[in-house]
Amino acid sequence: MCLATVYKENDNSVIFKNVSRIDVDGNKLVLRDIMGDERVVEGHILMVDLANSIVKLCCDD
């Protein structure tokens, strides 16, 4: 199983850990972790590194 840590690109802060699913709905990203918790973030995906379980987002602040 590939679980990711999602980071905000501009300051490299962690948005969410143990993310198992990301759904894209326009400019909204729905992040779900292995426990079923959700976070909705506005922005877009900049990079996904599956080997290191990293996702970087550009968030609309």
PDB file of N, CA and C in Angstrom:
ATOM      1  N   MET A   1       0.848  -1.173   0.000  1.00  0.00           N
ATOM      2  CA  MET A   1       0.000   0.000   0.000  1.00  0.00           C
ATOM      3  C   MET A   1       0.894   1.236   0.000  1.00  0.00           C
ATOM      4  N   CYS A   2       0.534   2.215  -0.809  1.00  0.00           N
ATOM      5  CA  CYS A   2       1.312   3.436  -0.925  1.00  0.00           C
ATOM      6  C   CYS A   2       0.565   4.572  -0.234  1.00  0.00           C
ATOM      7  N   LEU A   3       1.068   4.997   0.920  1.00  0.00           N
ATOM      8  CA  LEU A   3       0.477   6.118   1.648  1.00  0.00           C
ATOM      9  C   LEU A   3       1.391   7.319   1.482  1.00  0.00           C
ATOM     10  N   ALA A   4       0.780   8.483   1.318  1.00  0.00           N
ATOM     11  CA  ALA A   4       1.568   9.675   1.018  1.00  0.00           C
ATOM     12  C   ALA A   4       1.433  10.724   2.106  1.00  0.00           C
ATOM     13  N   THR A   5       2.452  11.563   2.167  1.00  0.00           N
ATOM     14  CA  THR A   5       2.381  12.789   2.939  1.00  0.00           C
ATOM     15  C   THR A   5       2.216  13.916   1.938  1.00  0.00           C
ATOM     16  N   VAL A   6       1.229  14.778   2.184  1.00  0.00           N
ATOM     17  CA  VAL A   6       0.924  15.877   1.267  1.00  0.00           C
ATOM     18  C   VAL A   6       1.487  17.164   1.847  1.00  0.00           C
ATOM     19  N   TYR A   7       2.281  17.881   1.026  1.00  0.00           N
ATOM     20  CA  TYR A   7       2.937  19.109   1.445  1.00  0.00           C
ATOM     21  C   TYR A   7       2.425  20.298   0.650  1.00  0.00           C
ATOM     22  N   LYS A   8       2.398  21.469   1.291  1.00  0.00           N
ATOM     23  CA  LYS A   8       2.121  22.723   0.599  1.00  0.00           C
ATOM     24  C   LYS A   8       3.436  23.206   0.010  1.00  0.00           C
ATOM     25  N   GLU A   9       3.429  23.522  -1.269  1.00  0.00           N
ATOM     26  CA  GLU A   9       4.653  23.830  -2.004  1.00  0.00           C
ATOM     27  C   GLU A   9       5.335  25.107  -1.527  1.00  0.00           C
ATOM     28  N   ASN A  10       4.585  26.154  -1.203  1.00  0.00           N
ATOM     29  CA  ASN A  10       5.223  27.445  -0.937  1.00  0.00           C
ATOM     30  C   ASN A  10       6.046  27.475   0.350  1.00  0.00           C
ATOM     31  N   ASP A  11       5.661  26.707   1.384  1.00  0.00           N
ATOM     32  CA  ASP A  11       6.453  26.698   2.619  1.00  0.00           C
ATOM     33  C   ASP A  11       6.833  25.289   3.081  1.00  0.00           C
ATOM     34  N   ASN A  12       6.512  24.297   2.265  1.00  0.00           N
ATOM     35  CA  ASN A  12       6.853  22.900   2.530  1.00  0.00           C
ATOM     36  C   ASN A  12       6.216  22.363   3.815  1.00  0.00           C
ATOM     37  N   SER A  13       5.103  22.973   4.245  1.00  0.00           N
ATOM     38  CA  SER A  13       4.419  22.499   5.443  1.00  0.00           C
ATOM     39  C   SER A  13       3.561  21.282   5.115  1.00  0.00           C
ATOM     40  N   VAL A  14       3.381  20.428   6.100  1.00  0.00           N
ATOM     41  CA  VAL A  14       2.581  19.219   5.920  1.00  0.00           C
ATOM     42  C   VAL A  14       1.101  19.578   6.007  1.00  0.00           C
ATOM     43  N   ILE A  15       0.343  19.157   4.998  1.00  0.00           N
ATOM     44  CA  ILE A  15      -1.101  19.361   4.993  1.00  0.00           C
ATOM     45  C   ILE A  15      -1.803  18.162   5.609  1.00  0.00           C
ATOM     46  N   PHE A  16      -1.360  16.955   5.233  1.00  0.00           N
ATOM     47  CA  PHE A  16      -2.040  15.741   5.677  1.00  0.00           C
ATOM     48  C   PHE A  16      -1.075  14.569   5.529  1.00  0.00           C
ATOM     49  N   LYS A  17      -1.116  13.630   6.470  1.00  0.00           N
ATOM     50  CA  LYS A  17      -0.269  12.437   6.423  1.00  0.00           C
ATOM     51  C   LYS A  17      -1.112  11.193   6.206  1.00  0.00           C
ATOM     52  N   ASN A  18      -0.467  10.117   5.787  1.00  0.00           N
ATOM     53  CA  ASN A  18      -1.094   8.817   5.564  1.00  0.00           C
ATOM     54  C   ASN A  18      -2.256   8.900   4.582  1.00  0.00           C
ATOM     55  N   VAL A  19      -2.073   9.704   3.535  1.00  0.00           N
ATOM     56  CA  VAL A  19      -3.112   9.886   2.523  1.00  0.00           C
ATOM     57  C   VAL A  19      -3.134   8.668   1.610  1.00  0.00           C
ATOM     58  N   SER A  20      -4.325   8.088   1.481  1.00  0.00           N
ATOM     59  CA  SER A  20      -4.481   6.905   0.635  1.00  0.00           C
ATOM     60  C   SER A  20      -5.223   7.220  -0.658  1.00  0.00           C
ATOM     61  N   ARG A  21      -5.897   8.396  -0.702  1.00  0.00           N
ATOM     62  CA  ARG A  21      -6.671   8.725  -1.897  1.00  0.00           C
ATOM     63  C   ARG A  21      -6.759  10.238  -2.051  1.00  0.00           C
ATOM     64  N   ILE A  22      -6.659  10.697  -3.309  1.00  0.00           N
ATOM     65  CA  ILE A  22      -6.864  12.104  -3.638  1.00  0.00           C
ATOM     66  C   ILE A  22      -7.850  12.151  -4.800  1.00  0.00           C
ATOM     67  N   ASP A  23      -8.962  12.858  -4.587  1.00  0.00           N
ATOM     68  CA  ASP A  23      -9.931  13.079  -5.659  1.00  0.00           C
ATOM     69  C   ASP A  23      -9.863  14.537  -6.072  1.00  0.00           C
ATOM     70  N   VAL A  24      -9.960  14.785  -7.381  1.00  0.00           N
ATOM     71  CA  VAL A  24      -9.903  16.136  -7.917  1.00  0.00           C
ATOM     72  C   VAL A  24     -11.294  16.525  -8.384  1.00  0.00           C
ATOM     73  N   ASP A  25     -11.754  17.694  -7.904  1.00  0.00           N
ATOM     74  CA  ASP A  25     -13.052  18.232  -8.285  1.00  0.00           C
ATOM     75  C   ASP A  25     -12.854  19.692  -8.659  1.00  0.00           C
ATOM     76  N   GLY A  26     -12.530  19.930  -9.936  1.00  0.00           N
ATOM     77  CA  GLY A  26     -12.222  21.292 -10.371  1.00  0.00           C
ATOM     78  C   GLY A  26     -10.941  21.760  -9.706  1.00  0.00           C
ATOM     79  N   ASN A  27     -11.016  22.863  -8.946  1.00  0.00           N
ATOM     80  CA  ASN A  27      -9.831  23.359  -8.242  1.00  0.00           C
ATOM     81  C   ASN A  27      -9.797  22.890  -6.789  1.00  0.00           C
ATOM     82  N   LYS A  28     -10.660  21.934  -6.437  1.00  0.00           N
ATOM     83  CA  LYS A  28     -10.673  21.381  -5.086  1.00  0.00           C
ATOM     84  C   LYS A  28     -10.091  19.977  -5.092  1.00  0.00           C
ATOM     85  N   LEU A  29      -9.275  19.700  -4.081  1.00  0.00           N
ATOM     86  CA  LEU A  29      -8.692  18.379  -3.900  1.00  0.00           C
ATOM     87  C   LEU A  29      -9.251  17.805  -2.609  1.00  0.00           C
ATOM     88  N   VAL A  30      -9.796  16.614  -2.690  1.00  0.00           N
ATOM     89  CA  VAL A  30     -10.313  15.933  -1.511  1.00  0.00           C
ATOM     90  C   VAL A  30      -9.288  14.881  -1.118  1.00  0.00           C
ATOM     91  N   LEU A  31      -8.648  15.098   0.044  1.00  0.00           N
ATOM     92  CA  LEU A  31      -7.614  14.197   0.549  1.00  0.00           C
ATOM     93  C   LEU A  31      -8.240  13.286   1.586  1.00  0.00           C
ATOM     94  N   ARG A  32      -8.002  11.971   1.463  1.00  0.00           N
ATOM     95  CA  ARG A  32      -8.522  11.005   2.434  1.00  0.00           C
ATOM     96  C   ARG A  32      -7.366  10.193   2.986  1.00  0.00           C
ATOM     97  N   ASP A  33      -7.374  10.013   4.320  1.00  0.00           N
ATOM     98  CA  ASP A  33      -6.328   9.203   4.920  1.00  0.00           C
ATOM     99  C   ASP A  33      -6.820   7.780   5.158  1.00  0.00           C
ATOM    100  N   ILE A  34      -5.950   6.941   5.713  1.00  0.00           N
ATOM    101  CA  ILE A  34      -6.291   5.522   5.872  1.00  0.00           C
ATOM    102  C   ILE A  34      -7.397   5.291   6.888  1.00  0.00           C
ATOM    103  N   MET A  35      -7.668   6.283   7.739  1.00  0.00           N
ATOM    104  CA  MET A  35      -8.738   6.158   8.725  1.00  0.00           C
ATOM    105  C   MET A  35     -10.079   6.691   8.202  1.00  0.00           C
ATOM    106  N   GLY A  36     -10.085   7.223   6.974  1.00  0.00           N
ATOM    107  CA  GLY A  36     -11.307   7.746   6.386  1.00  0.00           C
ATOM    108  C   GLY A  36     -11.544   9.223   6.624  1.00  0.00           C
ATOM    109  N   ASP A  37     -10.622   9.894   7.353  1.00  0.00           N
ATOM    110  CA  ASP A  37     -10.753  11.337   7.555  1.00  0.00           C
ATOM    111  C   ASP A  37     -10.498  12.052   6.234  1.00  0.00           C
ATOM    112  N   GLU A  38     -11.176  13.191   6.048  1.00  0.00           N
ATOM    113  CA  GLU A  38     -11.064  13.957   4.809  1.00  0.00           C
ATOM    114  C   GLU A  38     -10.649  15.384   5.086  1.00  0.00           C
ATOM    115  N   ARG A  39      -9.933  15.943   4.129  1.00  0.00           N
ATOM    116  CA  ARG A  39      -9.645  17.377   4.099  1.00  0.00           C
ATOM    117  C   ARG A  39      -9.854  17.834   2.673  1.00  0.00           C
ATOM    118  N   VAL A  40     -10.456  18.991   2.522  1.00  0.00           N
ATOM    119  CA  VAL A  40     -10.658  19.595   1.207  1.00  0.00           C
ATOM    120  C   VAL A  40      -9.742  20.804   1.116  1.00  0.00           C
ATOM    121  N   VAL A  41      -8.954  20.857   0.041  1.00  0.00           N
ATOM    122  CA  VAL A  41      -7.989  21.927  -0.174  1.00  0.00           C
ATOM    123  C   VAL A  41      -8.227  22.506  -1.558  1.00  0.00           C
ATOM    124  N   GLU A  42      -8.160  23.836  -1.677  1.00  0.00           N
ATOM    125  CA  GLU A  42      -8.237  24.457  -2.996  1.00  0.00           C
ATOM    126  C   GLU A  42      -6.829  24.602  -3.546  1.00  0.00           C
ATOM    127  N   GLY A  43      -6.639  24.199  -4.791  1.00  0.00           N
ATOM    128  CA  GLY A  43      -5.336  24.283  -5.428  1.00  0.00           C
ATOM    129  C   GLY A  43      -5.185  23.210  -6.485  1.00  0.00           C
ATOM    130  N   HIS A  44      -3.934  22.884  -6.797  1.00  0.00           N
ATOM    131  CA  HIS A  44      -3.675  21.832  -7.783  1.00  0.00           C
ATOM    132  C   HIS A  44      -2.397  21.077  -7.423  1.00  0.00           C
ATOM    133  N   ILE A  45      -2.286  19.885  -7.991  1.00  0.00           N
ATOM    134  CA  ILE A  45      -1.140  19.008  -7.742  1.00  0.00           C
ATOM    135  C   ILE A  45       0.033  19.468  -8.600  1.00  0.00           C
ATOM    136  N   LEU A  46       1.176  19.669  -7.948  1.00  0.00           N
ATOM    137  CA  LEU A  46       2.401  20.023  -8.668  1.00  0.00           C
ATOM    138  C   LEU A  46       3.257  18.812  -8.979  1.00  0.00           C
ATOM    139  N   MET A  47       3.315  17.860  -8.027  1.00  0.00           N
ATOM    140  CA  MET A  47       4.226  16.741  -8.172  1.00  0.00           C
ATOM    141  C   MET A  47       3.762  15.580  -7.308  1.00  0.00           C
ATOM    142  N   VAL A  48       3.935  14.369  -7.844  1.00  0.00           N
ATOM    143  CA  VAL A  48       3.683  13.144  -7.092  1.00  0.00           C
ATOM    144  C   VAL A  48       4.931  12.279  -7.216  1.00  0.00           C
ATOM    145  N   ASP A  49       5.537  11.944  -6.074  1.00  0.00           N
ATOM    146  CA  ASP A  49       6.715  11.084  -6.023  1.00  0.00           C
ATOM    147  C   ASP A  49       6.294   9.790  -5.320  1.00  0.00           C
ATOM    148  N   LEU A  50       5.944   8.784  -6.091  1.00  0.00           N
ATOM    149  CA  LEU A  50       5.447   7.535  -5.524  1.00  0.00           C
ATOM    150  C   LEU A  50       6.532   6.755  -4.798  1.00  0.00           C
ATOM    151  N   ALA A  51       7.762   6.855  -5.263  1.00  0.00           N
ATOM    152  CA  ALA A  51       8.859   6.121  -4.620  1.00  0.00           C
ATOM    153  C   ALA A  51       9.107   6.610  -3.196  1.00  0.00           C
ATOM    154  N   ASN A  52       8.873   7.903  -2.961  1.00  0.00           N
ATOM    155  CA  ASN A  52       9.114   8.481  -1.641  1.00  0.00           C
ATOM    156  C   ASN A  52       7.836   8.896  -0.925  1.00  0.00           C
ATOM    157  N   SER A  53       6.682   8.562  -1.501  1.00  0.00           N
ATOM    158  CA  SER A  53       5.374   8.828  -0.899  1.00  0.00           C
ATOM    159  C   SER A  53       5.156  10.310  -0.587  1.00  0.00           C
ATOM    160  N   ILE A  54       5.479  11.156  -1.571  1.00  0.00           N
ATOM    161  CA  ILE A  54       5.347  12.609  -1.415  1.00  0.00           C
ATOM    162  C   ILE A  54       4.415  13.158  -2.485  1.00  0.00           C
ATOM    163  N   VAL A  55       3.507  14.041  -2.056  1.00  0.00           N
ATOM    164  CA  VAL A  55       2.668  14.799  -2.979  1.00  0.00           C
ATOM    165  C   VAL A  55       2.850  16.277  -2.626  1.00  0.00           C
ATOM    166  N   LYS A  56       3.129  17.118  -3.623  1.00  0.00           N
ATOM    167  CA  LYS A  56       3.246  18.561  -3.386  1.00  0.00           C
ATOM    168  C   LYS A  56       2.100  19.274  -4.095  1.00  0.00           C
ATOM    169  N   LEU A  57       1.470  20.194  -3.353  1.00  0.00           N
ATOM    170  CA  LEU A  57       0.338  20.955  -3.873  1.00  0.00           C
ATOM    171  C   LEU A  57       0.668  22.432  -3.935  1.00  0.00           C
ATOM    172  N   CYS A  58       0.106  23.102  -4.918  1.00  0.00           N
ATOM    173  CA  CYS A  58       0.080  24.546  -4.961  1.00  0.00           C
ATOM    174  C   CYS A  58      -1.305  24.935  -4.478  1.00  0.00           C
ATOM    175  N   CYS A  59      -1.376  25.527  -3.286  1.00  0.00           N
ATOM    176  CA  CYS A  59      -2.667  25.829  -2.658  1.00  0.00           C
ATOM    177  C   CYS A  59      -3.048  27.269  -2.895  1.00  0.00           C
ATOM    178  N   ASP A  60      -4.324  27.486  -3.172  1.00  0.00           N
ATOM    179  CA  ASP A  60      -4.860  28.831  -3.328  1.00  0.00           C
ATOM    180  C   ASP A  60      -5.142  29.372  -1.938  1.00  0.00           C
ATOM    181  N   ASP A  61      -4.372  30.367  -1.517  1.00  0.00           N
ATOM    182  CA  ASP A  61      -4.538  30.934  -0.172  1.00  0.00           C
ATOM    183  C   ASP A  61      -5.433  32.146  -0.199  1.00  0.00           C
TER     184      ASP A  61
END
